Every structure is written in structure tokens, then in C-alpha cells.
Amino acid sequence: MTNKKRPEPLSSALDAYLGKKGLTKRLDLAGAVERWAEVVGERVAANARAEAVTADGLLWVRVRSSPWAAELSLMAPRILARLNQDRDGKIRDLRCIVGMNE
């Protein structure tokens, strides 16, 4: 009788590889940029665009103006709570860069 291993599903192999390389959390953090408009809503998304997330969980957001930067700093606790809901990676803070290109 031969002892053949069954092939592992690609999704399982990929998850194991990403976990081994420490990339699972990083990919989860990067998903915050993709979910930005859904989390903040249409009005905010029109005036503030998530651009990047650092490995330590800092979300960089480009805003239209200084008042929008101030508004986002007030909204930050709610935004972070929604971004972190049911996620492996945790966004710990957000920082604004003033000046959006149309």
C-alpha cells in the first residue's frame, strides 16, 4: 500500500506561507485602505483618502484641507474602532497629510 499525501488546497497553503513569513497581519492592515470609503462614508471619503498603513499600524490619510484634518482627528476613535472590527491587524492611529489632487 502506498502512503500518498492528498494535495493541500491552495488557499490553505497560501495562508500557511503568509503566516510563516509574517505577512498575514500586514495584509490585513493594508485592507484598511481598501475599506476606507465603506467605513467613513461617501462625504468623508470625498474629502479624505486613505493612502498607506505602516507595519506598526499607523494609517496615513490625505485630506482636502486643515479643517478636514481636524475633523478626522475628532472622528479617529470611531474610525479606528470600525477599521479594527473583526481584523487580525490593528490600526493604532491615523495621521493626516493636507493637500489632495483632484
XYZ file of N, CA and C in Angstrom:
306
model
N 0.845 -1.173 0.000
C 0.000 0.000 0.000
C 0.898 1.246 0.000
N 0.581 2.197 -0.843
C 1.377 3.419 -0.902
C 0.835 4.437 0.079
N 1.722 5.279 0.530
C 1.358 6.313 1.503
C 1.381 7.668 0.792
N 0.384 7.926 -0.027
C 0.327 9.184 -0.777
C -0.398 10.241 0.041
N 0.196 11.420 0.040
C -0.444 12.559 0.703
C -1.447 13.184 -0.251
N -2.543 13.601 0.294
C -3.527 14.317 -0.521
C -3.016 15.734 -0.734
N -3.255 16.293 -1.896
C -2.814 17.669 -2.135
C -3.527 18.637 -1.178
N -2.774 19.599 -0.716
C -3.336 20.616 0.174
C -4.009 21.685 -0.688
N -5.199 22.154 -0.299
C -5.838 23.230 -1.068
C -4.919 24.455 -1.138
N -4.929 25.126 -2.270
C -4.064 26.280 -2.479
C -4.300 27.356 -1.429
N -5.552 27.599 -1.067
C -5.840 28.642 -0.071
C -5.186 28.314 1.266
N -5.202 27.047 1.659
C -4.565 26.641 2.917
C -3.058 26.794 2.836
N -2.487 26.391 1.706
C -1.041 26.513 1.522
C -0.621 27.978 1.536
N -1.397 28.824 0.882
C -1.084 30.253 0.843
C -1.201 30.878 2.229
N -2.262 30.554 2.961
C -2.422 31.058 4.330
C -1.246 30.637 5.205
N -0.836 29.385 5.093
C 0.290 28.888 5.892
C 1.577 29.617 5.524
N 1.810 29.815 4.233
C 3.010 30.511 3.778
C 3.033 31.957 4.270
N 1.910 32.667 4.103
C 1.841 34.062 4.547
C 2.042 34.168 6.048
N 1.450 33.234 6.796
C 1.624 33.231 8.241
C 3.064 32.990 8.633
N 3.709 32.056 7.954
C 5.103 31.726 8.247
C 6.018 32.919 7.975
N 5.710 33.680 6.945
C 6.516 34.847 6.569
C 6.116 36.108 7.339
N 5.089 36.011 8.179
C 4.654 37.160 8.961
C 3.890 38.198 8.156
N 3.279 37.788 7.068
C 2.602 38.743 6.191
C 1.098 38.823 6.401
N 0.526 37.899 7.138
C -0.923 37.892 7.326
C -1.397 39.190 7.963
N -0.751 39.597 9.043
C -1.143 40.833 9.729
C -0.947 42.038 8.811
N 0.145 42.061 8.075
C 0.449 43.184 7.192
C -0.620 43.324 6.100
N -1.030 42.201 5.524
C -2.086 42.243 4.509
C -3.406 42.708 5.108
N -3.670 42.277 6.328
C -4.897 42.695 6.995
C -4.873 44.202 7.244
N -3.721 44.727 7.664
C -3.592 46.169 7.873
C -3.805 46.922 6.561
N -3.219 46.436 5.498
C -3.348 47.101 4.200
C -4.797 47.129 3.729
N -5.599 46.191 4.177
C -7.013 46.165 3.817
C -7.770 47.384 4.304
N -7.221 48.099 5.282
C -7.870 49.309 5.788
C -7.985 50.362 4.689
N -6.992 50.443 3.835
C -7.030 51.408 2.729
C -8.175 51.053 1.788
N -8.324 49.784 1.522
C -9.386 49.316 0.628
C -10.774 49.556 1.222
N -10.917 49.405 2.527
C -12.221 49.549 3.197
C -12.540 50.986 3.596
N -11.647 51.917 3.371
C -11.777 53.286 3.857
C -13.139 53.906 3.535
N -13.513 53.953 2.269
C -14.765 54.617 1.872
C -15.975 53.958 2.520
N -15.954 52.651 2.615
C -17.057 51.925 3.252
C -17.173 52.285 4.737
N -16.038 52.451 5.391
C -16.019 52.731 6.833
C -16.407 54.171 7.139
N -15.876 55.130 6.375
C -16.097 56.541 6.712
C -17.307 57.151 6.025
N -17.783 56.543 4.964
C -18.928 57.095 4.254
C -18.513 57.982 3.092
N -19.487 58.238 2.236
C -19.254 58.961 0.984
C -18.748 60.388 1.195
N -19.356 61.123 2.126
C -18.989 62.525 2.363
C -17.541 62.655 2.813
N -17.146 61.850 3.785
C -15.766 61.914 4.280
C -14.807 61.411 3.204
N -15.161 60.321 2.533
C -14.285 59.752 1.506
C -14.028 60.729 0.359
N -14.971 61.630 0.104
C -14.782 62.629 -0.946
C -13.751 63.679 -0.546
N -13.474 63.785 0.748
C -12.560 64.811 1.257
C -11.330 64.250 1.957
N -11.268 62.944 2.104
C -10.143 62.302 2.789
C -9.921 60.924 2.175
N -8.679 60.644 1.792
C -8.360 59.383 1.119
C -7.266 58.651 1.900
N -7.554 57.428 2.313
C -6.545 56.600 2.980
C -5.480 56.246 1.953
N -4.215 56.446 2.325
C -3.137 56.212 1.364
C -2.258 55.026 1.696
N -1.927 54.838 2.973
C -0.991 53.766 3.330
C -1.127 53.431 4.803
N -0.682 52.223 5.134
C -0.623 51.782 6.526
C 0.787 51.276 6.774
N 1.417 51.755 7.842
C 2.748 51.276 8.188
C 2.648 49.926 8.885
N 3.761 49.238 8.975
C 3.794 47.911 9.601
C 3.372 47.955 11.062
N 3.569 49.102 11.712
C 3.188 49.205 13.128
C 1.772 49.749 13.322
N 0.984 49.842 12.237
C -0.428 50.179 12.367
C -0.784 51.651 12.308
N 0.041 52.461 11.683
C -0.261 53.885 11.516
C -0.868 54.091 10.127
N -2.079 54.622 10.085
C -2.793 54.863 8.829
C -2.569 56.311 8.399
N -2.052 56.488 7.188
C -1.846 57.823 6.632
C -3.015 58.161 5.717
N -3.612 59.340 5.967
C -4.793 59.785 5.228
C -4.508 61.152 4.621
N -4.759 61.289 3.323
C -4.598 62.585 2.646
C -5.946 63.287 2.666
N -5.958 64.533 3.178
C -7.205 65.285 3.327
C -7.178 66.541 2.464
N -8.364 67.036 2.157
C -8.511 68.200 1.296
C -8.011 69.494 1.948
N -8.197 69.625 3.271
C -7.857 70.887 3.936
C -7.568 70.655 5.417
N -7.041 71.685 6.067
C -6.773 71.604 7.510
C -8.037 71.353 8.328
N -9.167 72.003 7.995
C -10.387 71.679 8.742
C -10.764 70.197 8.641
N -10.517 69.585 7.484
C -10.795 68.151 7.366
C -9.836 67.335 8.227
N -8.611 67.773 8.343
C -7.655 67.081 9.223
C -8.139 67.152 10.669
N -8.628 68.323 11.067
C -9.150 68.482 12.429
C -10.384 67.608 12.640
N -11.256 67.575 11.652
C -12.464 66.751 11.736
C -12.112 65.270 11.885
N -11.157 64.811 11.091
C -10.758 63.403 11.180
C -10.111 63.074 12.518
N -9.370 64.012 13.077
C -8.767 63.736 14.391
C -9.850 63.557 15.450
N -10.955 64.281 15.314
C -12.074 64.106 16.246
C -12.820 62.793 15.994
N -12.874 62.384 14.740
C -13.571 61.149 14.373
C -12.701 59.903 14.541
N -11.411 60.084 14.770
C -10.453 58.975 14.769
C -10.851 57.789 15.649
N -11.275 57.998 16.899
C -11.620 56.818 17.713
C -12.704 55.944 17.077
N -13.730 56.570 16.500
C -14.798 55.792 15.851
C -14.311 55.117 14.574
N -13.515 55.849 13.792
C -12.986 55.280 12.550
C -12.090 54.083 12.858
N -11.191 54.245 13.826
C -10.275 53.153 14.181
C -11.035 51.939 14.700
N -12.058 52.171 15.496
C -12.855 51.053 16.022
C -13.505 50.276 14.879
N -14.029 50.992 13.899
C -14.674 50.311 12.761
C -13.658 49.607 11.869
N -12.505 50.236 11.647
C -11.473 49.602 10.824
C -10.928 48.338 11.486
N -10.851 48.344 12.810
C -10.265 47.218 13.541
C -11.259 46.111 13.868
N -12.514 46.357 13.621
C -13.544 45.373 13.945
C -13.321 44.083 13.147
N -13.234 42.971 13.854
C -13.068 41.640 13.245
C -11.827 41.529 12.363
N -10.731 42.146 12.748
C -9.496 42.096 11.965
C -8.369 41.538 12.821
N -7.389 40.913 12.164
C -6.192 40.434 12.856
C -5.244 41.588 13.143
N -4.992 42.401 12.126
C -4.114 43.548 12.292
C -4.870 44.694 12.930
N -4.192 45.494 13.703
C -4.848 46.615 14.368
C -4.236 47.935 13.919
N -5.101 48.826 13.437
C -4.694 50.190 13.127
C -4.663 50.916 14.465
N -3.516 51.452 14.843
C -3.387 52.061 16.167
C -3.640 53.569 16.152
N -3.459 54.207 14.989
C -3.640 55.662 14.926
C -3.757 56.077 13.466
N -4.262 57.287 13.251
C -4.254 57.823 11.897
C -3.646 59.211 11.911
N -2.950 59.520 10.837
C -2.299 60.819 10.663
C -2.724 61.390 9.325
N -2.866 62.710 9.295
C -3.348 63.371 8.083
C -2.241 64.130 7.374
N -2.330 64.118 6.057
C -1.481 64.920 5.182
C -2.435 65.841 4.437
N -2.224 67.146 4.555
C -3.126 68.105 3.917
C -2.711 68.309 2.466
N -3.706 68.256 1.580
C -3.485 68.521 0.161
C -3.831 67.331 -0.702
N -4.986 67.404 -1.366
C -5.424 66.331 -2.269
C -5.368 66.822 -3.700
N -4.914 65.957 -4.585
C -5.001 66.247 -6.021
C -6.372 65.811 -6.495
N -6.967 66.595 -7.332
C -8.312 66.268 -7.842
C -8.285 65.111 -8.742
